[in-house]
mmCIF file of C-alpha atoms in Angstrom:
data_model
loop_
_atom_site.group_PDB
_atom_site.id
_atom_site.type_symbol
_atom_site.label_atom_id
_atom_site.label_comp_id
_atom_site.label_asym_id
_atom_site.label_seq_id
_atom_site.Cartn_x
_atom_site.Cartn_y
_atom_site.Cartn_z
ATOM 1 C CA GLU A 1 -32.581 -47.152 -1.097
ATOM 2 C CA ALA A 2 -30.157 -45.260 1.000
ATOM 3 C CA GLN A 3 -30.808 -45.880 4.698
ATOM 4 C CA VAL A 4 -29.549 -46.613 8.086
ATOM 5 C CA THR A 5 -30.967 -49.737 9.821
ATOM 6 C CA GLN A 6 -30.946 -50.625 13.538
ATOM 7 C CA ASN A 7 -31.544 -53.767 15.042
ATOM 8 C CA PRO A 8 -33.673 -54.683 17.268
ATOM 9 C CA ARG A 9 -36.294 -51.973 17.221
ATOM 10 C CA TYR A 10 -37.542 -52.803 20.566
ATOM 11 C CA LEU A 11 -35.678 -54.725 23.376
ATOM 12 C CA ILE A 12 -36.730 -55.395 27.045
ATOM 13 C CA THR A 13 -33.906 -56.851 29.172
ATOM 14 C CA VAL A 14 -32.743 -57.314 32.612
ATOM 15 C CA THR A 15 -29.947 -55.465 34.610
ATOM 16 C CA GLY A 16 -26.403 -56.872 34.019
ATOM 17 C CA LYS A 17 -27.415 -58.904 30.730
ATOM 18 C CA LYS A 18 -24.938 -58.002 27.953
ATOM 19 C CA LEU A 19 -26.501 -56.572 24.834
ATOM 20 C CA THR A 20 -25.572 -55.258 21.392
ATOM 21 C CA VAL A 21 -27.729 -52.956 19.264
ATOM 22 C CA THR A 22 -26.637 -53.240 15.692
ATOM 23 C CA CYS A 23 -26.412 -50.069 13.125
ATOM 24 C CA SER A 24 -25.585 -50.456 9.382
ATOM 25 C CA GLN A 25 -25.565 -47.995 6.587
ATOM 26 C CA ASN A 26 -25.477 -48.526 2.847
ATOM 27 C CA MET A 27 -24.395 -45.134 1.870
ATOM 28 C CA ASN A 28 -20.427 -45.616 2.306
ATOM 29 C CA HIS A 29 -20.499 -42.801 5.006
ATOM 30 C CA GLU A 30 -17.417 -42.181 7.072
ATOM 31 C CA TYR A 31 -18.912 -40.738 10.193
ATOM 32 C CA MET A 32 -21.327 -42.566 12.363
ATOM 33 C CA SER A 33 -22.655 -41.583 15.695
ATOM 34 C CA TRP A 34 -24.929 -42.867 18.401
ATOM 35 C CA TYR A 35 -27.399 -40.954 20.456
ATOM 36 C CA ARG A 36 -29.896 -41.512 23.256
ATOM 37 C CA GLN A 37 -33.219 -39.692 23.607
ATOM 38 C CA ASP A 38 -34.746 -39.110 26.991
ATOM 39 C CA PRO A 39 -37.772 -37.191 27.957
ATOM 40 C CA GLY A 40 -36.879 -33.478 28.672
ATOM 41 C CA LEU A 41 -33.314 -33.889 27.520
ATOM 42 C CA GLY A 42 -33.588 -34.046 23.698
ATOM 43 C CA LEU A 43 -30.791 -36.249 22.033
ATOM 44 C CA ARG A 44 -27.419 -36.683 23.369
ATOM 45 C CA GLN A 45 -24.330 -38.249 21.818
ATOM 46 C CA ILE A 46 -23.047 -41.292 23.246
ATOM 47 C CA TYR A 47 -20.102 -42.306 20.896
ATOM 48 C CA TYR A 48 -19.023 -41.367 17.402
ATOM 49 C CA SER A 49 -16.578 -42.769 14.810
ATOM 50 C CA MET A 50 -14.751 -40.760 12.135
ATOM 51 C CA ASN A 51 -13.891 -43.797 10.182
ATOM 52 C CA VAL A 52 -12.944 -47.514 10.567
ATOM 53 C CA GLU A 53 -11.121 -48.234 13.720
ATOM 54 C CA VAL A 54 -11.516 -44.553 14.887
ATOM 55 C CA THR A 55 -13.870 -44.003 17.582
ATOM 56 C CA ASP A 56 -14.294 -41.581 20.440
ATOM 57 C CA LYS A 57 -16.560 -40.634 23.222
ATOM 58 C CA GLY A 58 -19.440 -38.290 22.884
ATOM 59 C CA ASP A 59 -21.401 -36.336 25.900
ATOM 60 C CA VAL A 60 -22.750 -39.300 27.692
ATOM 61 C CA PRO A 61 -20.480 -42.450 26.983
ATOM 62 C CA GLU A 62 -20.402 -44.059 30.519
ATOM 63 C CA GLY A 63 -21.912 -47.647 30.393
ATOM 64 C CA TYR A 64 -21.479 -47.867 26.534
ATOM 65 C CA LYS A 65 -19.135 -49.418 24.201
ATOM 66 C CA VAL A 66 -18.646 -49.133 20.450
ATOM 67 C CA SER A 67 -16.449 -50.681 17.685
ATOM 68 C CA ARG A 68 -15.921 -49.904 14.056
ATOM 69 C CA LYS A 69 -14.255 -52.792 12.306
ATOM 70 C CA GLU A 70 -16.183 -52.264 9.055
ATOM 71 C CA LYS A 71 -17.282 -48.962 7.265
ATOM 72 C CA ARG A 72 -20.911 -49.819 7.209
ATOM 73 C CA ASN A 73 -21.426 -51.099 10.719
ATOM 74 C CA PHE A 74 -21.179 -49.452 14.219
ATOM 75 C CA PRO A 75 -22.532 -51.550 16.943
ATOM 76 C CA LEU A 76 -23.505 -50.064 20.319
ATOM 77 C CA ILE A 77 -22.579 -52.442 23.201
ATOM 78 C CA LEU A 78 -23.960 -52.480 26.665
ATOM 79 C CA GLU A 79 -22.026 -54.882 28.587
ATOM 80 C CA SER A 80 -23.782 -54.477 31.955
ATOM 81 C CA PRO A 81 -26.977 -52.666 31.319
ATOM 82 C CA SER A 82 -28.589 -50.866 34.150
ATOM 83 C CA PRO A 83 -32.213 -49.195 34.635
ATOM 84 C CA ASN A 84 -30.816 -45.667 33.749
ATOM 85 C CA GLN A 85 -29.909 -46.764 30.204
ATOM 86 C CA THR A 86 -33.634 -47.391 29.437
ATOM 87 C CA SER A 87 -34.039 -44.932 26.523
ATOM 88 C CA LEU A 88 -34.621 -44.558 23.013
ATOM 89 C CA TYR A 89 -31.526 -44.884 20.769
ATOM 90 C CA PHE A 90 -30.663 -43.593 17.382
ATOM 91 C CA CYS A 91 -27.732 -44.303 15.176
ATOM 92 C CA ALA A 92 -26.757 -41.692 12.595
ATOM 93 C CA SER A 93 -24.463 -41.309 9.701
ATOM 94 C CA ARG A 94 -23.132 -38.759 7.175
ATOM 95 C CA PRO A 95 -20.400 -38.358 4.778
ATOM 96 C CA ARG A 96 -17.127 -36.485 6.241
ATOM 97 C CA ASP A 97 -17.462 -33.923 3.575
ATOM 98 C CA ARG A 98 -18.672 -30.682 5.049
ATOM 99 C CA SER A 99 -20.879 -29.896 2.156
ATOM 100 C CA THR A 100 -23.178 -32.434 3.102
ATOM 101 C CA TYR A 101 -25.407 -30.987 5.847
ATOM 102 C CA GLU A 102 -27.717 -33.834 6.585
ATOM 103 C CA GLN A 103 -27.150 -36.670 9.077
ATOM 104 C CA TYR A 104 -29.195 -39.735 8.243
ATOM 105 C CA PHE A 105 -30.883 -41.243 11.233
ATOM 106 C CA GLY A 106 -31.927 -44.866 11.739
ATOM 107 C CA PRO A 107 -35.456 -45.784 13.035
ATOM 108 C CA GLY A 108 -34.524 -45.914 16.724
ATOM 109 C CA THR A 109 -34.274 -48.645 19.079
ATOM 110 C CA ARG A 110 -36.469 -48.516 22.163
ATOM 111 C CA LEU A 111 -34.545 -50.304 25.067
ATOM 112 C CA THR A 112 -36.084 -51.126 28.410
ATOM 113 C CA VAL A 113 -33.929 -52.330 31.307
ATOM 114 C CA THR A 114 -35.555 -53.936 34.299
ATOM 115 C CA ALA B 1 -19.721 -25.547 24.890
ATOM 116 C CA GLN B 2 -22.516 -25.046 22.613
ATOM 117 C CA THR B 3 -26.073 -25.162 23.903
ATOM 118 C CA VAL B 4 -29.576 -25.108 22.328
ATOM 119 C CA THR B 5 -32.668 -23.923 24.334
ATOM 120 C CA GLN B 6 -36.205 -24.661 23.361
ATOM 121 C CA SER B 7 -38.236 -22.984 26.233
ATOM 122 C CA GLN B 8 -41.761 -23.985 25.246
ATOM 123 C CA PRO B 9 -42.356 -27.739 26.109
ATOM 124 C CA GLU B 10 -45.747 -27.678 24.182
ATOM 125 C CA MET B 11 -47.725 -25.588 21.815
ATOM 126 C CA SER B 12 -50.989 -26.005 19.924
ATOM 127 C CA VAL B 13 -52.266 -24.574 16.696
ATOM 128 C CA GLN B 14 -55.446 -24.620 14.832
ATOM 129 C CA GLU B 15 -55.552 -26.393 11.403
ATOM 130 C CA ALA B 16 -54.860 -24.145 8.639
ATOM 131 C CA GLU B 17 -53.474 -21.499 10.934
ATOM 132 C CA THR B 18 -49.711 -20.254 11.325
ATOM 133 C CA VAL B 19 -47.543 -21.149 14.486
ATOM 134 C CA THR B 20 -44.054 -20.152 15.283
ATOM 135 C CA LEU B 21 -41.697 -22.491 17.392
ATOM 136 C CA SER B 22 -38.937 -20.825 19.210
ATOM 137 C CA CYS B 23 -35.284 -21.678 19.529
ATOM 138 C CA THR B 24 -32.123 -19.930 20.953
ATOM 139 C CA TYR B 25 -28.545 -21.216 20.869
ATOM 140 C CA ASP B 26 -25.234 -20.260 22.434
ATOM 141 C CA THR B 27 -22.019 -20.462 20.543
ATOM 142 C CA SER B 28 -18.683 -18.699 20.172
ATOM 143 C CA GLU B 29 -18.045 -20.088 16.614
ATOM 144 C CA SER B 30 -18.833 -18.380 13.421
ATOM 145 C CA ASP B 31 -18.979 -21.466 11.207
ATOM 146 C CA TYR B 32 -22.157 -23.628 11.982
ATOM 147 C CA TYR B 33 -25.380 -25.040 10.815
ATOM 148 C CA LEU B 34 -28.695 -25.009 12.287
ATOM 149 C CA PHE B 35 -31.560 -27.532 11.890
ATOM 150 C CA TRP B 36 -35.087 -28.321 12.664
ATOM 151 C CA TYR B 37 -36.100 -32.005 13.011
ATOM 152 C CA LYS B 38 -39.544 -33.315 13.002
ATOM 153 C CA GLN B 39 -40.231 -36.640 15.158
ATOM 154 C CA PRO B 40 -43.899 -37.904 14.558
ATOM 155 C CA PRO B 41 -45.317 -40.773 16.628
ATOM 156 C CA SER B 42 -43.433 -43.303 14.520
ATOM 157 C CA ARG B 43 -40.151 -41.848 16.266
ATOM 158 C CA GLN B 44 -38.373 -41.356 13.093
ATOM 159 C CA MET B 45 -36.184 -38.180 12.931
ATOM 160 C CA ILE B 46 -37.174 -36.293 9.823
ATOM 161 C CA LEU B 47 -35.172 -33.168 8.765
ATOM 162 C CA VAL B 48 -37.434 -30.246 8.185
ATOM 163 C CA ILE B 49 -35.201 -27.326 7.382
ATOM 164 C CA ARG B 50 -31.472 -26.206 7.709
ATOM 165 C CA GLN B 51 -29.928 -23.000 7.751
ATOM 166 C CA GLU B 52 -26.056 -22.221 7.113
ATOM 167 C CA ALA B 53 -24.828 -19.471 9.388
ATOM 168 C CA TYR B 54 -22.874 -17.687 6.731
ATOM 169 C CA LYS B 55 -26.226 -17.130 4.815
ATOM 170 C CA GLN B 56 -28.274 -13.853 5.686
ATOM 171 C CA GLN B 57 -31.170 -15.280 3.729
ATOM 172 C CA ASN B 58 -33.649 -17.318 5.753
ATOM 173 C CA ALA B 59 -34.364 -20.874 4.584
ATOM 174 C CA THR B 60 -37.669 -21.816 3.286
ATOM 175 C CA GLU B 61 -39.140 -25.213 2.440
ATOM 176 C CA ASN B 62 -42.666 -25.112 1.277
ATOM 177 C CA ARG B 63 -44.812 -24.193 4.268
ATOM 178 C CA PHE B 64 -41.783 -24.216 6.556
ATOM 179 C CA SER B 65 -39.616 -21.122 6.929
ATOM 180 C CA VAL B 66 -37.014 -19.861 9.564
ATOM 181 C CA ASN B 67 -36.250 -16.673 11.178
ATOM 182 C CA PHE B 68 -32.572 -16.570 11.493
ATOM 183 C CA GLN B 69 -31.238 -13.917 13.864
ATOM 184 C CA LYS B 70 -27.566 -14.494 14.020
ATOM 185 C CA ALA B 71 -26.823 -11.508 16.353
ATOM 186 C CA ALA B 72 -29.457 -12.655 18.740
ATOM 187 C CA LYS B 73 -28.677 -16.413 18.160
ATOM 188 C CA SER B 74 -32.133 -16.907 17.719
ATOM 189 C CA PHE B 75 -33.687 -19.662 14.990
ATOM 190 C CA SER B 76 -37.380 -19.972 15.082
ATOM 191 C CA LEU B 77 -39.470 -22.040 12.866
ATOM 192 C CA LYS B 78 -42.766 -20.873 11.242
ATOM 193 C CA ILE B 79 -45.273 -23.493 10.034
ATOM 194 C CA SER B 80 -47.704 -21.972 7.578
ATOM 195 C CA ASP B 81 -51.160 -23.587 6.973
ATOM 196 C CA SER B 82 -50.783 -25.907 9.482
ATOM 197 C CA GLN B 83 -51.918 -29.571 9.004
ATOM 198 C CA LEU B 84 -52.714 -32.478 10.990
ATOM 199 C CA GLY B 85 -49.852 -34.445 9.867
ATOM 200 C CA ASP B 86 -47.648 -31.583 11.427
ATOM 201 C CA ALA B 87 -48.330 -32.856 14.776
ATOM 202 C CA ALA B 88 -45.074 -34.065 16.233
ATOM 203 C CA MET B 89 -42.246 -33.318 18.428
ATOM 204 C CA TYR B 90 -39.877 -30.723 16.968
ATOM 205 C CA PHE B 91 -36.197 -30.382 17.854
ATOM 206 C CA CYS B 92 -33.821 -27.539 17.133
ATOM 207 C CA ALA B 93 -30.425 -28.567 16.450
ATOM 208 C CA TYR B 94 -26.708 -27.155 16.003
ATOM 209 C CA ARG B 95 -23.692 -28.532 14.338
ATOM 210 C CA LEU B 96 -20.200 -26.928 13.907
ATOM 211 C CA GLY B 97 -19.148 -26.438 10.199
ATOM 212 C CA ILE B 98 -15.808 -28.000 10.731
ATOM 213 C CA THR B 99 -14.477 -30.462 8.287
ATOM 214 C CA GLY B 100 -12.963 -33.669 9.631
ATOM 215 C CA ALA B 101 -14.190 -33.036 13.205
ATOM 216 C CA ASN B 102 -17.137 -34.734 15.357
ATOM 217 C CA SER B 103 -20.094 -33.705 13.404
ATOM 218 C CA LYS B 104 -22.186 -33.856 16.544
ATOM 219 C CA LEU B 105 -25.630 -32.376 16.617
ATOM 220 C CA THR B 106 -26.369 -30.483 19.782
ATOM 221 C CA PHE B 107 -30.230 -30.750 20.282
ATOM 222 C CA GLY B 108 -32.623 -28.895 22.363
ATOM 223 C CA LYS B 109 -35.199 -30.382 24.582
ATOM 224 C CA GLY B 110 -37.898 -30.454 22.044
ATOM 225 C CA ILE B 111 -41.438 -28.941 21.639
ATOM 226 C CA THR B 112 -44.579 -31.116 21.191
ATOM 227 C CA LEU B 113 -46.899 -29.609 18.744
ATOM 228 C CA SER B 114 -50.597 -30.439 18.420
ATOM 229 C CA VAL B 115 -52.834 -29.440 15.694
ATOM 230 C CA ARG B 116 -56.463 -28.929 16.448
ATOM 231 C CA PRO B 117 -58.948 -29.908 13.671
#
């Protein structure tokens, strides 16, 4: 089954404790992206990757890091989480070909930073 | 920069009735796509319908259809014969149609739709 998986699905942590949210897709997609969803703001892009070893900032990159060492994986790293990073996080992927309209979303990760 | 505006935070519809969700966007580009996503309580993002800007014909998917007014930069979603399972948050989204560039989706704030039995 074609899918994007994220782990963990729920995470409660404390300020300053480094964490990683994993994202993996099994569709051989070149393009991957991270979004955060906050009430009243919709979803906003954090980082994206066009292919292995190619990453760039989205609209709200502060406080986040990413890496793309393998095509299927695109982890999101919070090296020193703060309460304003409490949010719902989505990973998404799609082929680079413009003829494919759809982005495939993971199930989301609910992060709470206390 | 492209923006997407959903001005209605909440709407309600009677089961079996029709409801229209509004969305406007701002862009100077000519090649782009528009989408409606549904987010039920499970939080999964589900693509409802998509529209290519170069197509004049409005997209339709079963009970879901859009009214795409390119000149007015308006993209509304009509849900016919509303069902209880349609209750969710709905997001309007925009994406540039450029190959090889950031395929970022720009989302509106979302609208919460409730369906009354």
